[in-house]
Structures are given as C-alpha cells and as structure tokens.
PDB file of C-alpha atoms in Angstrom:
ATOM      1  CA  UNK I  65      16.447  -8.045  -4.840  1.00 39.00           C
ATOM      2  CA  UNK I  66      13.060  -8.623  -6.503  1.00 42.00           C
ATOM      3  CA  UNK I  67      12.169  -7.464  -9.986  1.00 42.00           C
ATOM      4  CA  UNK I  68      10.025  -4.536  -8.775  1.00 49.00           C
ATOM      5  CA  UNK I  69      12.795  -3.375  -6.445  1.00 51.00           C
ATOM      6  CA  UNK I  70      15.305  -3.650  -9.320  1.00 53.00           C
ATOM      7  CA  UNK I  71      13.045  -1.311 -11.271  1.00 56.00           C
ATOM      8  CA  UNK I  72      12.880   1.024  -8.268  1.00 57.00           C
ATOM      9  CA  UNK I  73      16.683   0.888  -8.012  1.00 58.00           C
ATOM     10  CA  UNK I  74      17.095   1.787 -11.690  1.00 60.00           C
ATOM     11  CA  UNK I  75      14.601   4.636 -11.315  1.00 60.00           C
ATOM     12  CA  UNK I  76      16.481   5.975  -8.296  1.00 57.00           C
ATOM     13  CA  UNK I  77      19.888   5.594  -9.916  1.00 60.00           C
ATOM     14  CA  UNK I  78      18.640   7.378 -13.061  1.00 62.00           C
ATOM     15  CA  UNK I  79      17.173  10.193 -10.956  1.00 60.00           C
ATOM     16  CA  UNK I  80      18.900  13.529 -11.708  1.00 59.00           C
ATOM     17  CA  UNK I  81      19.258  14.078  -7.953  1.00 56.00           C
ATOM     18  CA  UNK I  82      21.990  11.413  -7.948  1.00 55.00           C
ATOM     19  CA  UNK I  83      23.887  13.185 -10.727  1.00 58.00           C
ATOM     20  CA  UNK I  84      27.109  14.621  -9.406  1.00 55.00           C
ATOM     21  CA  UNK I  85      26.693  12.888  -6.076  1.00 64.00           C
ATOM     22  CA  UNK I  86      29.006   9.941  -6.639  1.00 66.00           C
ATOM     23  CA  UNK I  87      29.610   9.359  -2.922  1.00 68.00           C
ATOM     24  CA  UNK I  88      25.903   8.893  -2.169  1.00 63.00           C
ATOM     25  CA  UNK I  89      25.483   6.701  -5.261  1.00 65.00           C
ATOM     26  CA  UNK I  90      28.317   4.406  -4.100  1.00 69.00           C
ATOM     27  CA  UNK I  91      26.896   4.190  -0.559  1.00 69.00           C
ATOM     28  CA  UNK I  92      23.521   3.203  -2.015  1.00 68.00           C
ATOM     29  CA  UNK I  93      25.049   0.592  -4.311  1.00 71.00           C
ATOM     30  CA  UNK I  94      27.027  -1.126  -1.533  1.00 73.00           C
ATOM     31  CA  UNK I  95      23.983  -1.318   0.710  1.00 70.00           C
ATOM     32  CA  UNK I  96      24.582   1.424   3.244  1.00 68.00           C
ATOM     33  CA  UNK I  97      21.218   2.775   2.126  1.00 66.00           C
ATOM     34  CA  UNK I  98      18.472   0.423   1.025  1.00 69.00           C
ATOM     35  CA  UNK I  99      15.038   0.629  -0.495  1.00 75.00           C
ATOM     36  CA  UNK I 100      12.132  -0.061   1.826  1.00 85.00           C
ATOM     37  CA  UNK I 101      10.427  -3.441   1.478  1.00 92.00           C
ATOM     38  CA  UNK I 102       6.823  -2.466   2.102  1.00 96.00           C
ATOM     39  CA  UNK I 103       3.922  -4.800   2.752  1.00 98.00           C
ATOM     40  CA  UNK I 104       0.419  -4.262   4.084  1.00 98.00           C
ATOM     41  CA  UNK I 105      -1.491  -6.148   6.744  1.00 98.00           C
ATOM     42  CA  UNK I 106      -5.229  -5.583   7.001  1.00 98.00           C
ATOM     43  CA  UNK I 107      -6.510  -6.671  10.415  1.00 98.00           C
ATOM     44  CA  UNK I 108     -10.266  -7.080  10.142  1.00 98.00           C
ATOM     45  CA  UNK I 109     -10.900  -7.569  13.859  1.00 98.00           C
ATOM     46  CA  UNK I 110      -9.262  -4.266  14.797  1.00 98.00           C
ATOM     47  CA  UNK I 111     -10.364  -2.546  11.557  1.00 98.00           C
ATOM     48  CA  UNK I 112      -6.835  -1.328  10.961  1.00 98.00           C
ATOM     49  CA  UNK I 113      -4.530  -1.342   7.946  1.00 98.00           C
ATOM     50  CA  UNK I 114      -0.850  -1.530   8.834  1.00 98.00           C
ATOM     51  CA  UNK I 115       1.984  -0.474   6.549  1.00 98.00           C
ATOM     52  CA  UNK I 116       5.153  -2.411   7.323  1.00 97.00           C
ATOM     53  CA  UNK I 117       8.732  -2.098   6.125  1.00 95.00           C
ATOM     54  CA  UNK I 118      10.053  -5.663   6.445  1.00 92.00           C
ATOM     55  CA  UNK I 119       8.573  -6.551   9.870  1.00 94.00           C
ATOM     56  CA  UNK I 120       8.432  -3.055  11.341  1.00 95.00           C
ATOM     57  CA  UNK I 121       5.105  -1.221  11.464  1.00 97.00           C
ATOM     58  CA  UNK I 122       5.608   2.169   9.837  1.00 95.00           C
ATOM     59  CA  UNK I 123       2.032   3.412  10.100  1.00 97.00           C
ATOM     60  CA  UNK I 124      -1.464   2.278  11.041  1.00 98.00           C
ATOM     61  CA  UNK I 125      -4.685   3.516   9.449  1.00 98.00           C
ATOM     62  CA  UNK I 126      -8.331   3.055  10.502  1.00 98.00           C
ATOM     63  CA  UNK I 127     -10.471   1.341   7.863  1.00 98.00           C
ATOM     64  CA  UNK I 128     -14.009   0.355   6.983  1.00 98.00           C
ATOM     65  CA  UNK I 129     -14.554  -3.262   5.891  1.00 98.00           C
ATOM     66  CA  UNK I 130     -17.200  -5.526   4.389  1.00 98.00           C
ATOM     67  CA  UNK I 131     -20.555  -6.214   6.002  1.00 97.00           C
ATOM     68  CA  UNK I 132     -21.621  -9.593   7.383  1.00 96.00           C
ATOM     69  CA  UNK I 133     -23.208 -10.398   3.994  1.00 97.00           C
ATOM     70  CA  UNK I 134     -20.378  -9.000   1.843  1.00 97.00           C
ATOM     71  CA  UNK I 135     -17.308  -9.799   3.913  1.00 98.00           C
ATOM     72  CA  UNK I 136     -13.804  -8.656   3.105  1.00 98.00           C
ATOM     73  CA  UNK I 137     -11.971 -11.768   1.821  1.00 98.00           C
ATOM     74  CA  UNK I 138      -9.189 -13.126   4.020  1.00 98.00           C
ATOM     75  CA  UNK I 139      -6.021 -14.118   2.159  1.00 98.00           C
ATOM     76  CA  UNK I 140      -2.796 -13.079   0.460  1.00 98.00           C
ATOM     77  CA  UNK I 141      -3.029 -10.559  -2.387  1.00 98.00           C
ATOM     78  CA  UNK I 142      -1.014  -7.843  -4.076  1.00 98.00           C
ATOM     79  CA  UNK I 143      -1.728  -4.387  -5.440  1.00 98.00           C
ATOM     80  CA  UNK I 144      -2.250  -4.787  -9.185  1.00 98.00           C
ATOM     81  CA  UNK I 145      -3.334  -1.304 -10.284  1.00 97.00           C
ATOM     82  CA  UNK I 146      -3.746   2.240  -9.061  1.00 97.00           C
ATOM     83  CA  UNK I 147      -6.184   4.925 -10.156  1.00 97.00           C
ATOM     84  CA  UNK I 148      -6.552   8.470  -8.822  1.00 97.00           C
ATOM     85  CA  UNK I 149     -10.048   9.948  -8.553  1.00 96.00           C
ATOM     86  CA  UNK I 150     -12.039   6.831  -9.518  1.00 95.00           C
ATOM     87  CA  UNK I 151     -15.260   8.655  -8.642  1.00 88.00           C
ATOM     88  CA  UNK I 152     -18.374   7.750  -6.705  1.00 89.00           C
ATOM     89  CA  UNK I 153     -18.012   5.915  -3.401  1.00 92.00           C
ATOM     90  CA  UNK I 154     -14.332   5.086  -4.078  1.00 96.00           C
ATOM     91  CA  UNK I 155     -13.131   8.506  -2.957  1.00 97.00           C
ATOM     92  CA  UNK I 156      -9.794  10.016  -3.927  1.00 97.00           C
ATOM     93  CA  UNK I 157      -7.873   6.866  -4.915  1.00 98.00           C
ATOM     94  CA  UNK I 158      -8.281   3.194  -5.862  1.00 98.00           C
ATOM     95  CA  UNK I 159      -5.691   0.429  -5.481  1.00 98.00           C
ATOM     96  CA  UNK I 160      -6.982  -2.784  -7.040  1.00 98.00           C
ATOM     97  CA  UNK I 161      -6.029  -6.102  -5.495  1.00 98.00           C
ATOM     98  CA  UNK I 162      -5.116  -9.340  -7.246  1.00 98.00           C
ATOM     99  CA  UNK I 163      -8.573 -10.620  -6.283  1.00 98.00           C
ATOM    100  CA  UNK I 164     -10.799  -9.138  -9.002  1.00 97.00           C
ATOM    101  CA  UNK I 165     -13.316  -6.464  -7.959  1.00 96.00           C
ATOM    102  CA  UNK I 166     -11.663  -5.885  -4.559  1.00 98.00           C
ATOM    103  CA  UNK I 167      -9.440  -3.015  -3.566  1.00 98.00           C
ATOM    104  CA  UNK I 168      -8.218  -0.470  -1.076  1.00 98.00           C
ATOM    105  CA  UNK I 169      -9.848   2.888  -1.699  1.00 98.00           C
ATOM    106  CA  UNK I 170     -10.960   6.198  -0.306  1.00 98.00           C
ATOM    107  CA  UNK I 171     -14.554   7.068   0.471  1.00 97.00           C
ATOM    108  CA  UNK I 172     -17.210   9.680  -0.120  1.00 95.00           C
ATOM    109  CA  UNK I 173     -18.528   8.887   3.392  1.00 96.00           C
ATOM    110  CA  UNK I 174     -15.824   9.443   6.030  1.00 97.00           C
ATOM    111  CA  UNK I 175     -18.264   8.468   8.810  1.00 97.00           C
ATOM    112  CA  UNK I 176     -18.141   4.885   7.471  1.00 97.00           C
ATOM    113  CA  UNK I 177     -14.517   4.370   8.542  1.00 98.00           C
ATOM    114  CA  UNK I 178     -14.305   1.986  11.482  1.00 98.00           C
ATOM    115  CA  UNK I 179     -17.502   0.162  10.543  1.00 98.00           C
ATOM    116  CA  UNK I 180     -18.712  -2.867   8.565  1.00 98.00           C
ATOM    117  CA  UNK I 181     -20.020  -0.982   5.550  1.00 96.00           C
ATOM    118  CA  UNK I 182     -18.432  -2.016   2.248  1.00 97.00           C
ATOM    119  CA  UNK I 183     -19.141  -4.720  -0.303  1.00 97.00           C
ATOM    120  CA  UNK I 184     -15.835  -6.325   0.689  1.00 98.00           C
ATOM    121  CA  UNK I 185     -13.336  -3.608  -0.155  1.00 98.00           C
ATOM    122  CA  UNK I 186     -11.132  -1.808   2.346  1.00 98.00           C
ATOM    123  CA  UNK I 187     -12.207   1.812   2.814  1.00 98.00           C
ATOM    124  CA  UNK I 188      -9.862   4.497   4.062  1.00 98.00           C
ATOM    125  CA  UNK I 189     -10.087   8.196   4.731  1.00 98.00           C
ATOM    126  CA  UNK I 190      -9.180   9.990   1.502  1.00 98.00           C
ATOM    127  CA  UNK I 191      -6.106  11.668   2.983  1.00 97.00           C
ATOM    128  CA  UNK I 192      -4.906   8.279   4.295  1.00 98.00           C
ATOM    129  CA  UNK I 193      -5.360   6.410   1.011  1.00 98.00           C
ATOM    130  CA  UNK I 194      -3.527   9.196  -0.826  1.00 97.00           C
ATOM    131  CA  UNK I 195      -0.587   8.908   1.603  1.00 97.00           C
ATOM    132  CA  UNK I 196      -0.530   5.118   1.309  1.00 97.00           C
ATOM    133  CA  UNK I 197      -0.779   5.166  -2.494  1.00 97.00           C
ATOM    134  CA  UNK I 198       2.151   7.568  -2.705  1.00 95.00           C
ATOM    135  CA  UNK I 199       4.303   5.204  -0.644  1.00 95.00           C
ATOM    136  CA  UNK I 200       3.581   1.666  -1.853  1.00 96.00           C
ATOM    137  CA  UNK I 201       4.494   0.462  -5.343  1.00 95.00           C
ATOM    138  CA  UNK I 202       2.512  -1.888  -7.546  1.00 96.00           C
ATOM    139  CA  UNK I 203       2.835  -5.541  -6.507  1.00 96.00           C
ATOM    140  CA  UNK I 204       3.052  -4.658  -2.819  1.00 97.00           C
ATOM    141  CA  UNK I 205       1.907  -7.711  -0.839  1.00 98.00           C
ATOM    142  CA  UNK I 206      -1.379  -7.349   1.050  1.00 98.00           C
ATOM    143  CA  UNK I 207      -2.343  -9.793   3.781  1.00 98.00           C
ATOM    144  CA  UNK I 208      -5.944  -9.671   4.956  1.00 98.00           C
ATOM    145  CA  UNK I 209      -6.490 -11.502   8.230  1.00 98.00           C
ATOM    146  CA  UNK I 210      -9.206 -11.906  10.822  1.00 96.00           C
TER     147      UNK I 210
END
C-alpha cells in the first residue's frame, strides 16, 4: 500500500462512522473491502478524460485541450494541489499538475469543452471537475496521451 493510501486508510479507520462497527473494521483490515486506486488518463485525440480504478474505467468526461500553438503536454504527471474557486477562466476548481503552470480545471466558457482552446491545460465542465476533485486524492497519477 502506498504512502497516500496509508494516509487514506488511517483517515478511514479514524472516522467516527467506524466506531462501534468492529465487524466492518475487521473486514476492511483483512482486505474484504479495499480503497480505490484511482488514476486519470487524458486522451487528447478523443478529447476525453477517463477516471480509472486500477485498470477499470469508472467514468469518462469531455474536455477542452490546448490549441495547436499551446498544446497540452503529453506525459506522466500527478495532481500536486487543489484549489476551489480559483476565479477567472479556471471555473469552479483547479487541480495543479506536477508540470508547473498546467492543470485540470473548470471553465467560465462551457462552449469551449470539446475544442482546442486552452493554453495547454485540461478544461472540464464545472460540475464535472467538482465531481472529479471530490473523488481523486492528491498525488493521483495523470497520463496525458495523444
């Protein structure tokens, strides 16, 4: 189990909802229940962001990506920070990537989703980025591919 998942485990085990529910706590500890292992794949050619648990697609979201002159960078990254209501064109939420100045964020222009419109970031509908941000923890792996 990775360090971030250990922290998630501690947070869950310390949750008051587990108090008094020894049976469920034991089932969780022996692996009958497990924490999801989320990762994100951004597919530039289909303009889709996919949320996966291990290798199973949980959800797909339409996205806007970088223009021909300011392309979204292909590579392996991770979510380094999160900020609600960053303001301006970043919409309802910002998730910064390990590549400085790039992130996954909402938009103040929903008509831009599905198009080549950003300066390299990944744009999502505000309701979608809020759902995604609520699910994925910091350090979630993000693969951006053609």
